[in-house]
PDB file of C-alpha atoms in Angstrom:
ATOM      1  CA  UNK O   1       7.784  17.034  22.618  1.00  0.00           C
ATOM      2  CA  UNK O   2       5.998  15.526  25.626  1.00  0.00           C
ATOM      3  CA  UNK O   3       2.279  15.076  25.102  1.00  0.00           C
ATOM      4  CA  UNK O   4      -0.073  14.653  28.045  1.00  0.00           C
ATOM      5  CA  UNK O   5      -2.500  11.787  27.476  1.00  0.00           C
ATOM      6  CA  UNK O   6      -5.664  11.295  29.467  1.00  0.00           C
ATOM      7  CA  UNK O   7      -7.488   8.004  30.037  1.00  0.00           C
ATOM      8  CA  UNK O   8      -9.580   8.405  26.857  1.00  0.00           C
ATOM      9  CA  UNK O   9      -6.483   9.025  24.703  1.00  0.00           C
ATOM     10  CA  UNK O  10      -4.777   5.962  26.189  1.00  0.00           C
ATOM     11  CA  UNK O  11      -7.911   3.885  25.555  1.00  0.00           C
ATOM     12  CA  UNK O  12      -8.073   5.082  21.918  1.00  0.00           C
ATOM     13  CA  UNK O  13      -4.419   4.103  21.445  1.00  0.00           C
ATOM     14  CA  UNK O  14      -4.991   0.705  23.090  1.00  0.00           C
ATOM     15  CA  UNK O  15      -7.961  -0.047  20.821  1.00  0.00           C
ATOM     16  CA  UNK O  16      -6.152   1.143  17.676  1.00  0.00           C
ATOM     17  CA  UNK O  17      -3.212  -1.105  18.537  1.00  0.00           C
ATOM     18  CA  UNK O  18      -5.611  -4.039  18.620  1.00  0.00           C
ATOM     19  CA  UNK O  19      -7.334  -3.014  15.378  1.00  0.00           C
ATOM     20  CA  UNK O  20      -5.979  -0.047  13.442  1.00  0.00           C
ATOM     21  CA  UNK O  21      -8.841  -0.360  10.945  1.00  0.00           C
ATOM     22  CA  UNK O  22     -11.610  -0.124  13.535  1.00  0.00           C
ATOM     23  CA  UNK O  23     -14.317   2.205  12.191  1.00  0.00           C
ATOM     24  CA  UNK O  24     -14.387   5.564  13.961  1.00  0.00           C
ATOM     25  CA  UNK O  25     -18.024   5.054  14.945  1.00  0.00           C
ATOM     26  CA  UNK O  26     -17.169   1.785  16.743  1.00  0.00           C
ATOM     27  CA  UNK O  27     -14.068   3.288  18.353  1.00  0.00           C
ATOM     28  CA  UNK O  28     -16.079   6.302  19.537  1.00  0.00           C
ATOM     29  CA  UNK O  29     -18.720   4.045  21.068  1.00  0.00           C
ATOM     30  CA  UNK O  30     -16.108   1.954  22.897  1.00  0.00           C
ATOM     31  CA  UNK O  31     -14.369   4.997  24.416  1.00  0.00           C
ATOM     32  CA  UNK O  32     -17.607   6.849  25.217  1.00  0.00           C
ATOM     33  CA  UNK O  33     -17.315   9.765  22.785  1.00  0.00           C
ATOM     34  CA  UNK O  34     -19.268  11.068  19.839  1.00  0.00           C
ATOM     35  CA  UNK O  35     -17.729  10.102  16.480  1.00  0.00           C
ATOM     36  CA  UNK O  36     -16.682  13.708  15.787  1.00  0.00           C
ATOM     37  CA  UNK O  37     -15.004  14.088  19.205  1.00  0.00           C
ATOM     38  CA  UNK O  38     -13.239  10.751  18.752  1.00  0.00           C
ATOM     39  CA  UNK O  39     -11.976  11.702  15.285  1.00  0.00           C
ATOM     40  CA  UNK O  40     -10.770  15.056  16.640  1.00  0.00           C
ATOM     41  CA  UNK O  41      -8.755  13.216  19.313  1.00  0.00           C
ATOM     42  CA  UNK O  42      -7.264  10.829  16.738  1.00  0.00           C
ATOM     43  CA  UNK O  43      -6.297  13.778  14.541  1.00  0.00           C
ATOM     44  CA  UNK O  44      -4.652  15.479  17.553  1.00  0.00           C
ATOM     45  CA  UNK O  45      -2.761  12.268  18.432  1.00  0.00           C
ATOM     46  CA  UNK O  46      -1.530  12.042  14.824  1.00  0.00           C
ATOM     47  CA  UNK O  47      -0.623  15.745  14.600  1.00  0.00           C
ATOM     48  CA  UNK O  48       1.343  15.626  17.862  1.00  0.00           C
ATOM     49  CA  UNK O  49       3.277  12.555  16.703  1.00  0.00           C
ATOM     50  CA  UNK O  50       1.894  10.188  19.323  1.00  0.00           C
ATOM     51  CA  UNK O  51       0.359   8.138  16.501  1.00  0.00           C
ATOM     52  CA  UNK O  52       3.072   8.061  13.843  1.00  0.00           C
ATOM     53  CA  UNK O  53       1.350   5.785  11.358  1.00  0.00           C
ATOM     54  CA  UNK O  54      -0.598   2.626  10.737  1.00  0.00           C
ATOM     55  CA  UNK O  55       0.688  -0.704   9.519  1.00  0.00           C
ATOM     56  CA  UNK O  56      -0.436  -4.064   8.267  1.00  0.00           C
ATOM     57  CA  UNK O  57       0.755  -7.286   9.855  1.00  0.00           C
ATOM     58  CA  UNK O  58       1.456  -9.465   6.857  1.00  0.00           C
ATOM     59  CA  UNK O  59       1.282 -13.250   6.848  1.00  0.00           C
ATOM     60  CA  UNK O  60       4.168 -14.965   5.159  1.00  0.00           C
ATOM     61  CA  UNK O  61       7.839 -15.361   5.945  1.00  0.00           C
ATOM     62  CA  UNK O  62       7.787 -12.645   8.574  1.00  0.00           C
ATOM     63  CA  UNK O  63       5.026 -14.357  10.580  1.00  0.00           C
ATOM     64  CA  UNK O  64       5.222 -18.017   9.594  1.00  0.00           C
ATOM     65  CA  UNK O  65       8.976 -18.498   9.424  1.00  0.00           C
ATOM     66  CA  UNK O  66      11.798 -17.668  11.781  1.00  0.00           C
ATOM     67  CA  UNK O  67      11.874 -14.393  13.715  1.00  0.00           C
ATOM     68  CA  UNK O  68      15.262 -13.700  15.247  1.00  0.00           C
ATOM     69  CA  UNK O  69      15.956 -11.102  17.900  1.00  0.00           C
ATOM     70  CA  UNK O  70      19.616 -10.253  17.433  1.00  0.00           C
ATOM     71  CA  UNK O  71      21.864  -8.428  19.886  1.00  0.00           C
ATOM     72  CA  UNK O  72      24.842  -6.785  18.192  1.00  0.00           C
ATOM     73  CA  UNK O  73      27.985  -5.483  19.860  1.00  0.00           C
ATOM     74  CA  UNK O  74      30.259  -3.187  17.866  1.00  0.00           C
ATOM     75  CA  UNK O  75      34.025  -2.877  18.063  1.00  0.00           C
ATOM     76  CA  UNK O  76      33.670   0.811  18.951  1.00  0.00           C
ATOM     77  CA  UNK O  77      30.796   3.142  19.746  1.00  0.00           C
ATOM     78  CA  UNK O  78      32.070   6.220  17.917  1.00  0.00           C
ATOM     79  CA  UNK O  79      29.760   8.254  15.722  1.00  0.00           C
ATOM     80  CA  UNK O  80      31.547   6.997  12.599  1.00  0.00           C
ATOM     81  CA  UNK O  81      31.107   3.331  13.608  1.00  0.00           C
ATOM     82  CA  UNK O  82      27.433   3.840  14.504  1.00  0.00           C
ATOM     83  CA  UNK O  83      26.723   5.675  11.230  1.00  0.00           C
ATOM     84  CA  UNK O  84      28.446   3.006   9.095  1.00  0.00           C
ATOM     85  CA  UNK O  85      26.597   0.212  10.871  1.00  0.00           C
ATOM     86  CA  UNK O  86      23.197   1.931  10.591  1.00  0.00           C
ATOM     87  CA  UNK O  87      23.698   2.709   6.888  1.00  0.00           C
ATOM     88  CA  UNK O  88      24.564  -0.933   6.218  1.00  0.00           C
ATOM     89  CA  UNK O  89      21.534  -2.218   8.164  1.00  0.00           C
ATOM     90  CA  UNK O  90      19.187  -0.035   6.087  1.00  0.00           C
ATOM     91  CA  UNK O  91      20.293  -1.831   2.926  1.00  0.00           C
ATOM     92  CA  UNK O  92      19.076  -5.270   4.107  1.00  0.00           C
ATOM     93  CA  UNK O  93      15.298  -5.853   3.987  1.00  0.00           C
ATOM     94  CA  UNK O  94      15.737  -9.062   6.016  1.00  0.00           C
ATOM     95  CA  UNK O  95      16.292  -6.761   9.003  1.00  0.00           C
ATOM     96  CA  UNK O  96      12.878  -5.313   9.870  1.00  0.00           C
ATOM     97  CA  UNK O  97      13.817  -3.321  12.956  1.00  0.00           C
ATOM     98  CA  UNK O  98      17.013  -1.939  14.430  1.00  0.00           C
ATOM     99  CA  UNK O  99      17.264  -0.205  17.800  1.00  0.00           C
ATOM    100  CA  UNK O 100      20.290   1.624  19.222  1.00  0.00           C
ATOM    101  CA  UNK O 101      20.438   0.464  22.826  1.00  0.00           C
ATOM    102  CA  UNK O 102      21.884   1.256  26.213  1.00  0.00           C
ATOM    103  CA  UNK O 103      23.302  -1.639  28.203  1.00  0.00           C
ATOM    104  CA  UNK O 104      25.498  -4.516  27.107  1.00  0.00           C
ATOM    105  CA  UNK O 105      24.372  -4.658  23.460  1.00  0.00           C
ATOM    106  CA  UNK O 106      24.861  -1.726  21.110  1.00  0.00           C
ATOM    107  CA  UNK O 107      21.915  -2.675  18.857  1.00  0.00           C
ATOM    108  CA  UNK O 108      18.952  -5.010  18.918  1.00  0.00           C
ATOM    109  CA  UNK O 109      17.624  -6.132  15.536  1.00  0.00           C
ATOM    110  CA  UNK O 110      14.579  -8.096  14.441  1.00  0.00           C
ATOM    111  CA  UNK O 111      15.201 -10.234  11.389  1.00  0.00           C
ATOM    112  CA  UNK O 112      12.977 -12.747   9.632  1.00  0.00           C
ATOM    113  CA  UNK O 113      13.618 -15.742   7.419  1.00  0.00           C
ATOM    114  CA  UNK O 114      11.450 -18.524   6.014  1.00  0.00           C
ATOM    115  CA  UNK O 115      13.481 -21.255   7.774  1.00  0.00           C
ATOM    116  CA  UNK O 116      16.337 -21.913  10.159  1.00  0.00           C
ATOM    117  CA  UNK O 117      18.628 -22.617   7.203  1.00  0.00           C
ATOM    118  CA  UNK O 118      17.679 -19.284   5.632  1.00  0.00           C
ATOM    119  CA  UNK O 119      18.375 -17.494   8.932  1.00  0.00           C
ATOM    120  CA  UNK O 120      21.768 -19.217   9.089  1.00  0.00           C
ATOM    121  CA  UNK O 121      22.549 -17.690   5.681  1.00  0.00           C
ATOM    122  CA  UNK O 122      21.437 -14.236   6.910  1.00  0.00           C
ATOM    123  CA  UNK O 123      23.665 -14.657   9.955  1.00  0.00           C
ATOM    124  CA  UNK O 124      26.665 -15.749   7.898  1.00  0.00           C
ATOM    125  CA  UNK O 125      26.267 -13.531   4.822  1.00  0.00           C
ATOM    126  CA  UNK O 126      24.719 -10.369   6.276  1.00  0.00           C
ATOM    127  CA  UNK O 127      24.957  -9.974  10.053  1.00  0.00           C
ATOM    128  CA  UNK O 128      28.545 -11.154  10.434  1.00  0.00           C
ATOM    129  CA  UNK O 129      29.631  -8.847   7.604  1.00  0.00           C
ATOM    130  CA  UNK O 130      28.047  -5.655   8.953  1.00  0.00           C
ATOM    131  CA  UNK O 131      30.756  -3.050   9.632  1.00  0.00           C
ATOM    132  CA  UNK O 132      32.266  -3.008  13.103  1.00  0.00           C
ATOM    133  CA  UNK O 133      30.434  -6.083  14.450  1.00  0.00           C
ATOM    134  CA  UNK O 134      32.387  -8.060  17.049  1.00  0.00           C
ATOM    135  CA  UNK O 135      29.587 -10.064  18.681  1.00  0.00           C
ATOM    136  CA  UNK O 136      26.247 -11.428  17.504  1.00  0.00           C
ATOM    137  CA  UNK O 137      23.785 -13.071  19.876  1.00  0.00           C
ATOM    138  CA  UNK O 138      20.612 -14.416  18.252  1.00  0.00           C
ATOM    139  CA  UNK O 139      17.438 -15.639  19.940  1.00  0.00           C
ATOM    140  CA  UNK O 140      14.638 -17.259  17.927  1.00  0.00           C
ATOM    141  CA  UNK O 141      11.065 -16.215  18.758  1.00  0.00           C
ATOM    142  CA  UNK O 142       8.624 -19.048  19.458  1.00  0.00           C
ATOM    143  CA  UNK O 143       5.444 -17.021  18.864  1.00  0.00           C
ATOM    144  CA  UNK O 144       4.132 -13.475  18.842  1.00  0.00           C
ATOM    145  CA  UNK O 145       2.043 -12.893  21.951  1.00  0.00           C
ATOM    146  CA  UNK O 146       0.702  -9.457  20.930  1.00  0.00           C
ATOM    147  CA  UNK O 147      -0.132 -10.282  17.301  1.00  0.00           C
ATOM    148  CA  UNK O 148      -0.952 -14.004  17.174  1.00  0.00           C
ATOM    149  CA  UNK O 149      -1.856 -15.517  13.827  1.00  0.00           C
ATOM    150  CA  UNK O 150      -4.329 -18.401  13.753  1.00  0.00           C
ATOM    151  CA  UNK O 151      -3.724 -21.586  11.774  1.00  0.00           C
ATOM    152  CA  UNK O 152      -5.857 -20.051   8.995  1.00  0.00           C
ATOM    153  CA  UNK O 153      -3.321 -17.234   8.723  1.00  0.00           C
ATOM    154  CA  UNK O 154      -5.774 -14.629  10.055  1.00  0.00           C
ATOM    155  CA  UNK O 155      -4.814 -12.290  12.861  1.00  0.00           C
ATOM    156  CA  UNK O 156      -6.904 -12.720  15.981  1.00  0.00           C
ATOM    157  CA  UNK O 157      -7.047 -10.841  19.260  1.00  0.00           C
ATOM    158  CA  UNK O 158      -5.672 -13.644  21.392  1.00  0.00           C
ATOM    159  CA  UNK O 159      -8.746 -13.430  23.643  1.00  0.00           C
ATOM    160  CA  UNK O 160     -10.763 -16.515  24.434  1.00  0.00           C
ATOM    161  CA  UNK O 161     -13.771 -16.798  22.164  1.00  0.00           C
TER     162      UNK O 161
END
């Protein structure tokens, strides 16, 4: 379903991405609506599936260790190969995200580990053993630009203070 978003909807989404726990009264003030009108728009965005949920960005291994962006190429791209690969990926919590792609990689994964040595073990014991995998290309993230974590471990907006 394609949902038409106006400038206010896009602004609500932008602000919620920055702070999903922003009080409705503050959000309403920032987008220029009454609190009830703002809440109605949020409810509509949720009901239409534009906003699919809210999450917490957790400090720990996922943010303070190694984040690897992994491009996977499969031996074949048949439905059976894709289904086997996807089922196997779901059984490994070290893999936080998995995207079926167009282009030269069949999948892009995001995996986390507390250290480079721990990621090496994930690569050797998990990724290389996933069904149908013929090529693995890993890149290590240096820092998260959209969700930076300060040295105190607290999330900040990344804006100059």
